Short mmCIF file of C-alpha atoms and ligand atoms in Angstrom, two decimals:
data_model
loop_
_atom_site.label_atom_id
_atom_site.label_comp_id
_atom_site.label_asym_id
_atom_site.label_seq_id
_atom_site.Cartn_x
_atom_site.Cartn_y
_atom_site.Cartn_z
CA MET A 1 127.55 109.02 97.09
CA ARG A 2 127.07 105.85 99.10
CA ALA A 3 128.99 104.50 102.06
CA GLN A 4 126.59 101.85 103.27
CA PRO A 5 128.20 99.39 105.73
CA LYS A 6 127.35 95.68 105.48
CA ALA A 7 125.19 95.97 108.62
CA SER A 8 124.67 98.35 111.53
CA HIS A 9 126.59 96.59 114.30
CA TYR A 10 129.72 94.48 114.65
CA ILE A 11 129.52 91.83 117.34
CA ASN A 12 131.61 88.74 118.05
CA GLY A 13 133.73 89.15 114.92
CA ARG A 14 130.90 89.70 112.42
CA TYR A 15 128.34 92.18 111.16
CA VAL A 16 124.93 91.94 112.81
CA GLU A 17 121.62 93.59 111.91
CA ASP A 18 118.40 94.10 113.82
CA GLU A 19 115.94 96.10 111.76
CA GLN A 20 113.70 96.59 114.80
CA GLY A 21 116.03 99.40 115.89
CA ALA A 22 115.17 103.00 114.94
CA VAL A 23 116.63 104.12 111.61
CA ILE A 24 119.63 106.49 111.72
CA ASP A 25 120.26 108.35 108.46
CA VAL A 26 123.93 109.11 107.90
CA LEU A 27 124.48 112.36 105.99
CA TYR A 28 127.38 113.81 104.01
CA PRO A 29 127.71 117.20 105.73
CA ALA A 30 129.02 118.87 102.55
CA THR A 31 125.76 118.27 100.68
CA GLY A 32 123.22 117.00 103.20
CA GLU A 33 122.63 113.86 101.10
CA THR A 34 122.08 110.49 102.77
CA ILE A 35 125.11 108.24 102.30
CA ALA A 36 124.10 105.34 104.56
CA ARG A 37 121.36 104.13 106.84
CA VAL A 38 121.91 102.16 110.04
CA HIS A 39 119.68 100.99 112.87
CA SER A 40 119.99 101.95 116.51
CA ALA A 41 120.77 99.03 118.79
CA THR A 42 117.82 97.23 120.34
CA GLU A 43 118.04 95.66 123.80
CA ASN A 44 118.79 92.37 122.07
CA ILE A 45 121.79 93.88 120.25
CA VAL A 46 123.16 95.44 123.44
CA GLU A 47 122.88 92.08 125.22
CA LEU A 48 124.59 90.25 122.35
CA ALA A 49 127.49 92.71 122.39
CA MET A 50 127.91 92.69 126.16
CA GLU A 51 127.75 88.90 126.28
CA ALA A 52 130.30 88.56 123.46
CA ALA A 53 132.69 90.89 125.28
CA ARG A 54 132.16 89.26 128.65
CA SER A 55 132.85 85.73 127.37
CA ALA A 56 135.86 86.66 125.21
CA GLN A 57 137.73 88.74 127.79
CA PRO A 58 139.14 86.17 130.29
CA ALA A 59 141.08 84.15 127.69
CA TRP A 60 142.43 87.36 126.14
CA ALA A 61 143.61 88.57 129.54
CA ARG A 62 145.52 85.33 130.04
CA LEU A 63 147.72 85.94 126.97
CA LYS A 64 151.14 87.43 127.53
CA PRO A 65 151.04 91.23 127.01
CA VAL A 66 153.52 90.92 124.17
CA GLU A 67 151.17 88.48 122.40
CA ARG A 68 148.24 90.86 122.71
CA GLY A 69 150.48 93.67 121.56
CA ARG A 70 151.50 91.79 118.42
CA ILE A 71 147.88 91.68 117.24
CA LEU A 72 147.40 95.39 117.90
CA ARG A 73 150.54 96.23 115.97
CA ARG A 74 149.27 94.13 113.06
CA ALA A 75 146.02 96.11 113.21
CA ALA A 76 148.08 99.33 113.10
CA GLU A 77 149.74 98.19 109.88
CA LEU A 78 146.38 97.35 108.29
CA VAL A 79 144.94 100.74 109.29
CA LEU A 80 147.88 102.49 107.64
CA ALA A 81 147.68 100.30 104.54
CA ARG A 82 143.97 101.27 104.16
CA ASN A 83 144.51 104.90 105.09
CA ASP A 84 143.29 106.29 101.76
CA ASP A 85 139.95 104.45 101.98
CA LEU A 86 139.51 105.21 105.67
CA ALA A 87 140.26 108.90 105.11
CA ARG A 88 137.69 109.10 102.33
CA LEU A 89 135.08 107.38 104.51
CA GLU A 90 135.85 109.71 107.41
CA THR A 91 135.56 112.71 105.11
CA LEU A 92 132.19 111.50 103.80
CA ASN A 93 130.93 110.96 107.34
CA THR A 94 132.29 114.11 109.01
CA GLY A 95 132.74 116.56 106.11
CA LYS A 96 136.30 117.24 107.29
CA ALA A 97 138.72 118.06 104.48
CA LEU A 98 140.52 115.07 102.97
CA GLN A 99 143.85 116.85 103.45
CA GLU A 100 143.17 116.52 107.20
CA THR A 101 141.67 113.04 107.36
CA LEU A 102 144.61 111.62 105.39
CA VAL A 103 147.06 112.69 108.09
CA ALA A 104 145.15 113.15 111.35
CA ASP A 105 142.42 110.54 111.74
CA ALA A 106 143.16 106.88 110.93
CA PRO A 107 146.94 107.52 111.27
CA SER A 108 146.31 108.66 114.84
CA ALA A 109 144.33 105.48 115.59
CA ALA A 110 147.19 103.44 114.08
CA GLU A 111 149.72 105.28 116.22
CA ALA A 112 147.75 104.40 119.36
CA LEU A 113 147.62 100.72 118.34
CA GLU A 114 151.34 100.70 117.65
CA PHE A 115 152.22 102.53 120.87
CA PHE A 116 150.06 100.48 123.24
CA GLY A 117 150.89 97.28 121.37
CA GLY A 118 154.50 97.89 122.42
CA ALA A 119 154.14 99.76 125.72
CA VAL A 120 151.92 97.25 127.48
CA ALA A 121 154.66 94.63 127.83
CA SER A 122 156.68 97.00 130.01
CA PHE A 123 153.72 98.28 132.02
CA THR A 124 154.39 96.13 135.03
CA GLY A 125 153.67 96.22 138.73
CA GLU A 126 156.37 96.81 141.34
CA GLN A 127 158.19 94.76 143.91
CA VAL A 128 158.19 96.26 147.41
CA ASP A 129 160.77 95.44 150.08
CA LEU A 130 159.10 94.83 153.48
CA GLY A 131 162.15 93.78 155.48
CA GLN A 132 161.72 90.06 156.25
CA SER A 133 158.90 89.83 153.74
CA PHE A 134 158.04 91.52 150.50
CA GLY A 135 155.10 92.59 148.46
CA TYR A 136 154.34 93.11 144.82
CA THR A 137 151.65 94.73 142.73
CA ARG A 138 149.93 93.44 139.63
CA ARG A 139 148.26 95.49 136.94
CA GLU A 140 145.10 93.58 136.08
CA PRO A 141 142.48 94.35 133.45
CA LEU A 142 139.07 95.67 134.46
CA GLY A 143 136.95 93.39 132.26
CA VAL A 144 134.42 94.85 129.82
CA CYS A 145 134.98 98.52 128.98
CA VAL A 146 132.45 100.71 127.21
CA GLY A 147 133.73 103.41 124.85
CA ILE A 148 131.43 106.23 123.77
CA GLY A 149 132.57 108.60 121.04
CA ALA A 150 131.89 112.13 119.81
CA TRP A 151 131.47 112.96 116.11
CA ASN A 152 134.55 115.07 115.48
CA TYR A 153 137.25 112.33 115.36
CA PRO A 154 135.32 109.06 115.01
CA ILE A 155 138.07 106.57 114.15
CA GLN A 156 140.69 108.36 116.23
CA ILE A 157 138.46 108.21 119.30
CA ALA A 158 137.69 104.51 118.69
CA GLY A 159 141.43 103.82 118.36
CA TRP A 160 142.44 105.91 121.36
CA LYS A 161 140.01 103.96 123.54
CA ALA A 162 140.31 100.46 122.04
CA ALA A 163 144.12 100.36 121.90
CA PRO A 164 144.93 100.79 125.63
CA ALA A 165 141.82 98.85 126.70
CA LEU A 166 142.67 95.82 124.55
CA ALA A 167 146.41 96.03 125.21
CA MET A 168 145.67 95.80 128.94
CA GLY A 169 143.57 92.65 128.46
CA ASN A 170 140.07 94.15 128.49
CA ALA A 171 137.24 93.73 125.98
CA MET A 172 135.42 96.75 124.55
CA VAL A 173 131.94 97.61 123.39
CA PHE A 174 132.13 100.88 121.47
CA LYS A 175 129.24 103.19 120.64
CA PRO A 176 130.07 105.87 118.08
CA SER A 177 128.14 109.13 117.91
CA GLU A 178 124.93 108.52 115.98
CA LEU A 179 126.15 111.15 113.49
CA THR A 180 129.31 109.20 112.63
CA PRO A 181 128.72 105.44 112.82
CA LEU A 182 130.87 104.29 109.88
CA THR A 183 134.61 104.21 110.56
CA ALA A 184 134.39 102.37 113.91
CA LEU A 185 132.84 99.49 111.92
CA ALA A 186 135.79 99.59 109.50
CA LEU A 187 138.16 99.45 112.47
CA ALA A 188 136.30 96.44 113.87
CA GLU A 189 136.74 94.61 110.55
CA ILE A 190 140.46 95.40 110.64
CA PHE A 191 140.79 94.02 114.16
CA THR A 192 139.28 90.72 113.04
CA GLU A 193 141.61 90.59 110.05
CA ALA A 194 144.58 91.30 112.32
CA GLY A 195 143.71 88.23 114.38
CA LEU A 196 141.89 89.78 117.34
CA PRO A 197 139.75 87.01 118.81
CA ASP A 198 136.00 87.46 118.27
CA GLY A 199 134.06 89.43 120.86
CA LEU A 200 136.88 91.66 122.05
CA PHE A 201 135.95 94.75 120.03
CA ASN A 202 132.26 95.23 119.33
CA VAL A 203 130.47 98.22 117.81
CA VAL A 204 126.84 99.06 118.52
CA GLN A 205 125.01 102.05 117.09
CA GLY A 206 122.55 104.29 118.82
CA LEU A 207 121.59 107.54 120.45
CA GLY A 208 122.52 108.59 123.98
CA ASN A 209 119.97 106.19 125.50
CA VAL A 210 121.90 103.22 124.05
CA GLY A 211 125.03 104.74 125.60
CA ALA A 212 123.29 105.04 128.97
CA THR A 213 122.16 101.38 128.78
CA LEU A 214 125.75 100.31 128.10
CA VAL A 215 127.12 102.40 130.97
CA THR A 216 124.76 100.92 133.54
CA HIS A 217 124.91 97.34 132.25
CA PRO A 218 125.93 94.91 135.02
CA ALA A 219 128.80 93.52 132.91
CA THR A 220 130.37 96.97 132.37
CA ALA A 221 133.45 97.63 134.49
CA LYS A 222 134.47 100.97 133.00
CA VAL A 223 133.26 103.68 130.69
CA SER A 224 135.36 106.08 128.67
CA LEU A 225 133.44 108.98 127.12
CA THR A 226 134.50 111.65 124.68
CA GLY A 227 131.78 114.26 124.52
CA SER A 228 130.39 117.47 125.92
CA VAL A 229 130.58 118.50 129.58
CA GLU A 230 126.81 118.16 129.86
CA THR A 231 126.89 114.54 128.68
CA GLY A 232 129.97 113.90 130.81
CA ARG A 233 128.11 114.92 133.96
CA LYS A 234 125.29 112.50 133.13
CA VAL A 235 127.58 109.59 132.27
CA GLN A 236 129.84 110.17 135.28
CA ALA A 237 126.76 110.15 137.54
CA LEU A 238 125.43 106.95 135.95
CA ALA A 239 128.82 105.25 136.30
CA GLY A 240 129.33 106.52 139.85
CA GLY A 241 125.91 105.23 140.87
CA LYS A 242 127.11 101.71 140.03
CA MET A 243 130.73 102.26 141.24
CA LYS A 244 132.18 101.80 137.74
CA HIS A 245 135.49 103.26 136.61
CA ALA A 246 135.14 106.30 134.33
CA THR A 247 137.31 108.43 132.09
CA MET A 248 135.78 111.67 130.79
CA GLU A 249 137.29 113.60 127.87
CA LEU A 250 135.08 116.65 127.64
CA GLY A 251 134.92 120.15 126.20
CA GLY A 252 136.85 123.33 126.80
CA LYS A 253 137.33 127.05 126.20
CA SER A 254 141.07 127.04 126.21
CA PRO A 255 143.40 130.06 126.31
CA LEU A 256 146.22 130.66 123.86
CA ILE A 257 148.54 133.40 125.13
CA VAL A 258 150.82 135.32 122.76
CA PHE A 259 153.50 137.47 124.40
CA ASP A 260 155.15 140.52 122.77
CA ASP A 261 158.39 138.62 122.12
CA ALA A 262 156.75 135.72 120.28
CA ASP A 263 157.61 134.74 116.72
CA VAL A 264 154.51 136.25 115.09
CA LYS A 265 154.43 133.88 112.13
CA ASN A 266 154.47 130.86 114.43
CA ALA A 267 152.00 132.37 116.88
CA VAL A 268 149.53 133.13 114.09
CA GLY A 269 150.04 129.62 112.70
CA GLY A 270 149.27 128.24 116.15
CA ALA A 271 146.16 130.39 116.52
CA LEU A 272 144.87 129.29 113.10
CA LEU A 273 145.41 125.61 113.93
CA ALA A 274 143.86 126.20 117.34
CA ASN A 275 140.63 127.56 115.85
CA PHE A 276 140.02 126.43 112.29
CA TYR A 277 141.42 122.90 111.98
CA SER A 278 138.53 120.42 111.63
CA THR A 279 136.33 123.48 111.06
CA GLY A 280 136.83 124.39 114.69
CA GLN A 281 135.33 121.16 116.02
CA ILE A 282 138.17 120.21 118.38
CA CYS A 283 137.71 119.99 122.12
CA SER A 284 141.18 121.35 122.93
CA ASN A 285 140.89 124.41 120.65
CA GLY A 286 142.44 127.63 121.90
CA THR A 287 139.39 129.77 121.24
CA ARG A 288 140.42 132.61 123.56
CA VAL A 289 143.49 134.10 121.92
CA PHE A 290 145.10 136.57 124.35
CA VAL A 291 147.55 138.85 122.52
CA GLN A 292 149.89 141.23 124.39
CA LYS A 293 149.27 144.86 123.40
CA GLY A 294 152.69 145.54 121.85
CA ILE A 295 152.31 142.87 119.20
CA TYR A 296 148.57 143.17 118.61
CA GLU A 297 148.52 145.12 115.29
CA HIS A 298 151.21 142.96 113.73
CA PHE A 299 149.51 139.75 114.92
CA LEU A 300 146.07 140.82 113.69
CA ASP A 301 147.39 141.86 110.25
CA ASP A 302 149.05 138.50 109.71
CA LEU A 303 146.08 136.60 111.14
CA THR A 304 143.65 138.45 108.85
CA ARG A 305 145.72 137.93 105.73
CA ARG A 306 146.18 134.21 106.36
CA THR A 307 142.57 133.60 107.37
CA LYS A 308 141.39 135.22 104.12
CA ALA A 309 143.51 132.68 102.23
CA ILE A 310 141.76 129.67 103.81
CA ARG A 311 139.98 127.69 101.09
CA LEU A 312 136.50 126.40 101.88
CA GLY A 313 135.02 123.89 99.51
CA ASP A 314 134.65 120.31 98.37
CA PRO A 315 136.09 118.24 101.25
CA LEU A 316 137.26 115.56 98.81
CA ASP A 317 139.34 118.08 96.82
CA PRO A 318 142.88 117.79 98.19
CA GLU A 319 143.31 121.57 97.83
CA THR A 320 140.42 122.32 100.23
CA HIS A 321 141.43 123.47 103.72
CA LEU A 322 138.04 123.64 105.39
CA GLY A 323 134.92 121.53 105.04
CA PRO A 324 131.48 122.07 106.57
CA LEU A 325 130.37 121.56 110.15
CA ILE A 326 129.00 118.14 111.08
CA SER A 327 125.26 118.96 110.94
CA ARG A 328 122.60 121.58 110.38
CA ALA A 329 122.04 121.75 114.15
CA GLN A 330 125.75 122.45 114.75
CA ARG A 331 125.78 125.13 112.05
CA ASP A 332 122.72 126.78 113.61
CA LYS A 333 124.40 126.67 117.03
CA VAL A 334 127.58 128.28 115.67
CA MET A 335 125.62 130.95 113.76
CA GLY A 336 123.69 131.61 116.96
CA TYR A 337 126.94 132.35 118.79
CA ILE A 338 128.11 134.63 115.97
CA ALA A 339 124.89 136.63 116.42
CA ILE A 340 125.34 136.66 120.21
CA GLY A 341 128.92 137.95 119.84
CA GLN A 342 127.69 140.92 117.82
CA GLU A 343 124.80 141.60 120.22
CA GLU A 344 127.25 141.56 123.14
CA GLY A 345 129.34 144.27 121.47
CA ALA A 346 132.31 142.31 120.11
CA THR A 347 133.58 143.40 116.69
CA LEU A 348 133.00 140.89 113.89
CA HIS A 349 136.40 141.38 112.31
CA LEU A 350 136.21 138.67 109.61
CA GLY A 351 133.83 136.02 108.30
CA GLY A 352 130.61 135.26 110.12
CA GLY A 353 128.66 134.12 107.06
CA THR A 354 127.41 130.87 105.58
CA PRO A 355 128.93 130.67 102.10
CA LYS A 356 126.93 129.16 99.26
CA LEU A 357 129.35 127.00 97.32
CA GLN A 358 128.38 125.73 93.89
CA GLY A 359 127.42 122.07 94.11
CA PHE A 360 127.42 122.22 97.93
CA GLU A 361 124.38 124.41 98.53
CA GLY A 362 123.00 121.88 101.04
CA GLY A 363 126.25 121.78 103.06
CA TYR A 364 126.68 123.11 106.60
CA TYR A 365 129.47 125.59 105.87
CA VAL A 366 130.48 128.53 108.06
CA GLU A 367 133.26 130.98 107.17
CA PRO A 368 136.31 131.14 109.41
CA THR A 369 135.30 133.89 111.80
CA ILE A 370 137.35 136.27 113.96
CA PHE A 371 135.95 138.48 116.70
CA THR A 372 138.03 141.33 118.15
CA GLU A 373 137.22 143.72 121.03
CA VAL A 374 136.03 140.67 122.97
CA GLY A 375 135.35 141.06 126.70
CA ASP A 376 136.07 138.26 129.16
CA HIS A 377 132.44 138.25 130.34
CA MET A 378 130.94 137.73 126.86
CA ARG A 379 129.33 134.38 126.12
CA ILE A 380 131.54 133.91 123.04
CA ALA A 381 134.53 134.06 125.42
CA ARG A 382 133.01 131.79 128.06
CA GLU A 383 131.07 129.04 126.29
CA GLU A 384 132.30 126.31 123.98
CA ILE A 385 131.11 127.07 120.44
CA PHE A 386 132.65 124.08 118.62
CA GLY A 387 132.95 125.84 115.29
CA PRO A 388 135.39 128.10 113.40
CA VAL A 389 135.01 131.12 115.67
CA MET A 390 138.08 132.78 117.21
CA SER A 391 137.92 135.43 119.92
CA VAL A 392 140.94 137.75 120.08
CA LEU A 393 141.49 139.52 123.40
CA THR A 394 144.34 141.81 124.44
CA PHE A 395 146.36 141.98 127.67
CA GLU A 396 149.23 143.93 129.24
CA GLU A 397 150.78 141.94 132.11
CA GLU A 398 151.72 138.32 132.72
CA ASP A 399 149.86 138.04 136.05
CA GLU A 400 146.79 139.64 134.54
CA VAL A 401 146.61 137.21 131.62
CA ILE A 402 147.14 134.17 133.86
CA ALA A 403 144.22 135.21 136.07
CA ARG A 404 141.98 135.87 133.08
CA ALA A 405 143.00 132.63 131.32
CA ASN A 406 142.13 130.63 134.44
CA ASP A 407 138.79 132.37 134.98
CA THR A 408 136.73 129.57 133.40
CA GLU A 409 135.01 126.38 134.53
CA PHE A 410 136.98 124.45 131.88
CA GLY A 411 140.60 123.29 131.98
CA LEU A 412 141.28 121.07 129.01
CA ALA A 413 144.17 122.83 127.26
CA ALA A 414 146.33 125.97 127.09
CA GLY A 415 149.11 127.36 124.93
CA VAL A 416 151.83 129.99 125.31
CA PHE A 417 153.88 131.63 122.56
CA THR A 418 157.04 133.44 123.70
CA ARG A 419 160.79 133.34 123.02
CA ASP A 420 161.46 133.65 126.77
CA LEU A 421 161.58 130.03 127.89
CA ALA A 422 161.70 130.85 131.59
CA ARG A 423 158.45 132.76 131.19
CA ALA A 424 156.96 129.97 129.06
CA HIS A 425 157.48 127.36 131.79
CA ARG A 426 156.41 129.76 134.59
CA VAL A 427 153.15 130.64 132.83
CA ILE A 428 152.34 127.05 131.84
CA ALA A 429 152.86 125.97 135.46
CA ALA A 430 150.36 128.61 136.58
CA LEU A 431 147.63 127.67 134.09
CA ASP A 432 144.81 125.34 135.19
CA ALA A 433 144.85 123.03 132.19
CA GLY A 434 145.64 119.36 131.66
CA THR A 435 147.17 119.55 128.18
CA CYS A 436 149.55 122.41 127.39
CA TRP A 437 151.78 123.61 124.56
CA ILE A 438 154.75 125.96 124.42
CA ASN A 439 155.24 127.53 120.98
CA ALA A 440 152.83 125.04 119.39
CA TYR A 441 149.14 124.16 119.55
CA ASN A 442 146.89 121.11 119.22
CA LEU A 443 149.62 118.53 118.73
CA THR A 444 148.59 115.38 120.60
CA PRO A 445 151.28 112.71 120.26
CA VAL A 446 150.29 109.37 121.76
CA GLU A 447 153.41 109.46 123.96
CA LEU A 448 151.96 112.31 126.07
CA PRO A 449 148.89 111.99 128.31
CA PHE A 450 145.84 113.90 127.09
CA GLY A 451 142.97 115.15 129.23
CA GLY A 452 141.51 117.97 131.23
CA PHE A 453 141.38 119.71 134.60
CA LYS A 454 138.20 121.07 136.22
CA GLN A 455 134.98 120.50 134.22
CA SER A 456 136.93 119.32 131.17
CA GLY A 457 137.39 115.81 132.38
CA ILE A 458 138.62 113.06 134.62
CA GLY A 459 141.33 110.55 133.79
CA ARG A 460 143.70 110.59 130.83
CA GLU A 461 143.97 109.12 127.38
CA ASN A 462 147.24 108.23 125.63
CA ALA A 463 150.65 107.39 127.09
CA ARG A 464 151.18 105.00 129.98
CA ALA A 465 148.59 107.01 131.93
CA ALA A 466 145.87 105.43 129.77
CA LEU A 467 147.07 101.92 130.66
CA ALA A 468 146.69 102.87 134.33
CA HIS A 469 143.11 103.97 133.64
CA TYR A 470 142.26 100.67 131.91
CA SER A 471 143.65 98.53 134.73
CA GLN A 472 143.25 97.94 138.43
CA LEU A 473 146.00 97.44 140.93
CA LYS A 474 146.28 94.29 143.01
CA SER A 475 148.64 94.32 146.02
CA VAL A 476 150.11 91.02 147.16
CA TYR A 477 151.85 90.62 150.56
CA VAL A 478 154.23 87.63 150.70
CA GLU A 479 155.20 86.41 154.18
CA MET A 480 158.68 84.85 154.35
CA GLY A 481 158.64 84.07 158.05
CA ASP A 482 156.11 82.71 160.54
CA VAL A 483 152.71 84.21 161.20
CA GLU A 484 152.93 86.22 164.42
CA SER A 485 149.59 85.73 166.10
CA PRO A 486 148.69 86.65 169.71
CA TYR A 487 145.97 83.98 169.64
P1 NDP B 501 127.79 114.65 123.09
O1 NDP B 501 128.20 114.93 124.46
O2 NDP B 501 126.46 115.10 122.63
O3 NDP B 501 127.84 113.08 122.79
C1 NDP B 501 128.98 112.31 123.01
C2 NDP B 501 128.57 110.85 122.99
O4 NDP B 501 127.84 110.52 124.15
C3 NDP B 501 127.69 110.46 121.81
O5 NDP B 501 128.03 109.18 121.35
C4 NDP B 501 126.32 110.48 122.45
O6 NDP B 501 125.40 109.70 121.74
C5 NDP B 501 126.62 109.91 123.81
N1 NDP B 501 125.63 110.22 124.82
C6 NDP B 501 124.80 111.29 124.90
N2 NDP B 501 124.06 111.23 126.02
C7 NDP B 501 124.43 110.10 126.69
C8 NDP B 501 124.04 109.49 127.92
N3 NDP B 501 123.11 110.03 128.72
N4 NDP B 501 124.64 108.34 128.30
C9 NDP B 501 125.61 107.78 127.52
N5 NDP B 501 126.00 108.32 126.34
C10 NDP B 501 125.43 109.46 125.93
O7 NDP B 501 128.97 115.22 122.22
P2 NDP B 501 129.06 115.43 120.66
O8 NDP B 501 129.04 114.13 119.96
O9 NDP B 501 128.05 116.46 120.33
O10 NDP B 501 130.55 116.01 120.55
C11 NDP B 501 130.86 117.31 120.79
C12 NDP B 501 131.37 117.53 122.18
O11 NDP B 501 132.39 116.61 122.51
C13 NDP B 501 132.00 118.90 122.34
O12 NDP B 501 131.45 119.55 123.45
C14 NDP B 501 133.47 118.64 122.57
O13 NDP B 501 134.07 119.54 123.39
C15 NDP B 501 133.48 117.28 123.14
N6 NDP B 501 134.71 116.60 122.78
C16 NDP B 501 135.67 116.38 123.72
C17 NDP B 501 136.85 115.78 123.40
C18 NDP B 501 137.88 115.50 124.42
O14 NDP B 501 138.67 114.61 124.21
N7 NDP B 501 137.94 116.18 125.53
C19 NDP B 501 137.15 115.37 122.03
C20 NDP B 501 136.08 115.61 121.13
C21 NDP B 501 134.91 116.20 121.50
P3 NDP B 501 124.58 110.37 120.55
O15 NDP B 501 125.47 111.32 119.86
O16 NDP B 501 124.26 109.20 119.74
O17 NDP B 501 123.44 111.05 121.23
#
C-alpha cells in the first residue's frame, strides 16, 4: 500500500522538497507497513513558507470578505467531491475505520470552509454612539497564523484552523503531526485548485522542534495548537514570550453523567460514542462515565452486550467499526494504563487485550475495554489515556456527582443524560467544562464554539468565536466637532 505525496511540503501554491531534512516514515497503523516517506522541514523550508505567507497576506486581506468566502466555499465543494479518496487516505494514515473517515473527517473540514466562507461577511465591527461624536470598531486580520495539528483528526484539524484564519484575511503555515502528514497536503492542493492565491496556505512537515521554530518566528502573529496539555503549556509559553496570540485545544478527562431517569439505550449509545469512536483517540471523550445507582445494572448489561458486538478489523472494510491505535507507542501507553487500572484495584470488566487479527498482525489494535469498580483517585480516572478505555463509576446524589465530575485539572467537555430537562440545564451549568452535551455526546457542529476550560485550553474553535480569535479589534474615534484643548 502506497500513499506517497508528490513532495514533503506545500509552499506558495506548489510542492517543495528538501532532502536535507530528516526522513519521516509514514506507517499504516493497521499493519505497520511504510506507506510514504517525507522529510522534516529544514530552516530553509521554514523560511520559504513563512516568507510566502507574509508576502501573500496583505493583498488577500484587502479583498472583500465575501470574495474570500467564495473561494473557501469552492474549496468546500472540492473536498466533498473528493471525499472518497480523502477518506481512504485518512484511513491509511490514521488507521481509523473507513466508515468513520467517510463521514467525520474531510466532511467536517468542508463544513468549516462552507460555514466560515459564509459567516465572515457578516462578522463586522460595531458603531458606537458618543453623543456629538461617534466611534466604530474594525475586525482586522492578525497576519501570518501558524496551525499545529495532532494525529487523531488530521484533515479536520487543518480545516478547522485554515477556514476561519483564511476567511478573516490571514495567511497560514500549517504543521501536521509527524505521524499524519498526508491529508493536509491534499487540502493544500484543493485550495490552489479552488483559486486560493499562492502562499496563503502552506504545509511544512516536522517534529515538535519545527513547530517551536514556527511559533517563535518573527513573522508569526498567532499560533493555534491542537495537542496534549503538556505540549500546550510549552507552546503557550513560547507564544507568550513573544506576545503572540494563541489558541490551545488540548486534552481532557471528561465526565459523562447518566441519571436514573435517562433513556438507557441512548445513554449507552452516548457512552459508546464517547469512548470508542476513533478507537478512543478523541480529546473530548467522556472517559469517566458516572452512572446513578438505580440504573447501574441495566446500563452495564446493555453496555456490555453492545461493546461485545463492536467489530475490530480491516479499517478499509466498510463493515469494520474499530481500527487500530495510531502507533506502537500509543498502544503501549494504552496497555500500560490497562495494567495500572488492574493494579489499582479496578475491575477489568471487558476487553483489555491486543487482538491478533489475520493479515493485521503488525497492527496496533486494542480491544474496547471497560473498567468497573473505578475509584475517583485512580490514575485511570484522572489521566488522559487516549485509547478505547472506559471507566464506569457509580453515584447517588446530584451534588455529589457534580463535585466529583469537577474534581479534575481538565475541563474540555461534559455530558448529561436525563429526561428531566430542568436538572439537565442545572447540572450542565454547574460543570466546569467548555463543551457540553445534553442527551448526546461528541457532536461538534461548526455552528457551536468548541474548546476547553482549565488546563484543557484557551480560546475557541468553530462558530463566530473562532473568527474573533483570528482577528484583532481596532477602535476608531471620530470627532464631529472641534478639538477642545486647554492649550
Ligand atoms: P502532541 O501534543 O504530542 O503534539 C501536537 C502537535 O504539537 C504535533 O504536531 C507536535 O509535533 C507538535 N509539537 C510538539 N511539541 C511542540 C513544541 N514544543 N512546539 C510546537 N509544536 C510542538 O499531541 P499528539 O499529536 O500526541 O495528539 C494527542 C493529544 O492531542 C491528546 O492529548 C489529545 O487530548 C490532544 N488533542 C486535543 C484536541 C482538542 O481539540 N482539544 C483534539 C485532538 C487531540 P510532532 O507530533 O511532530 O512532535
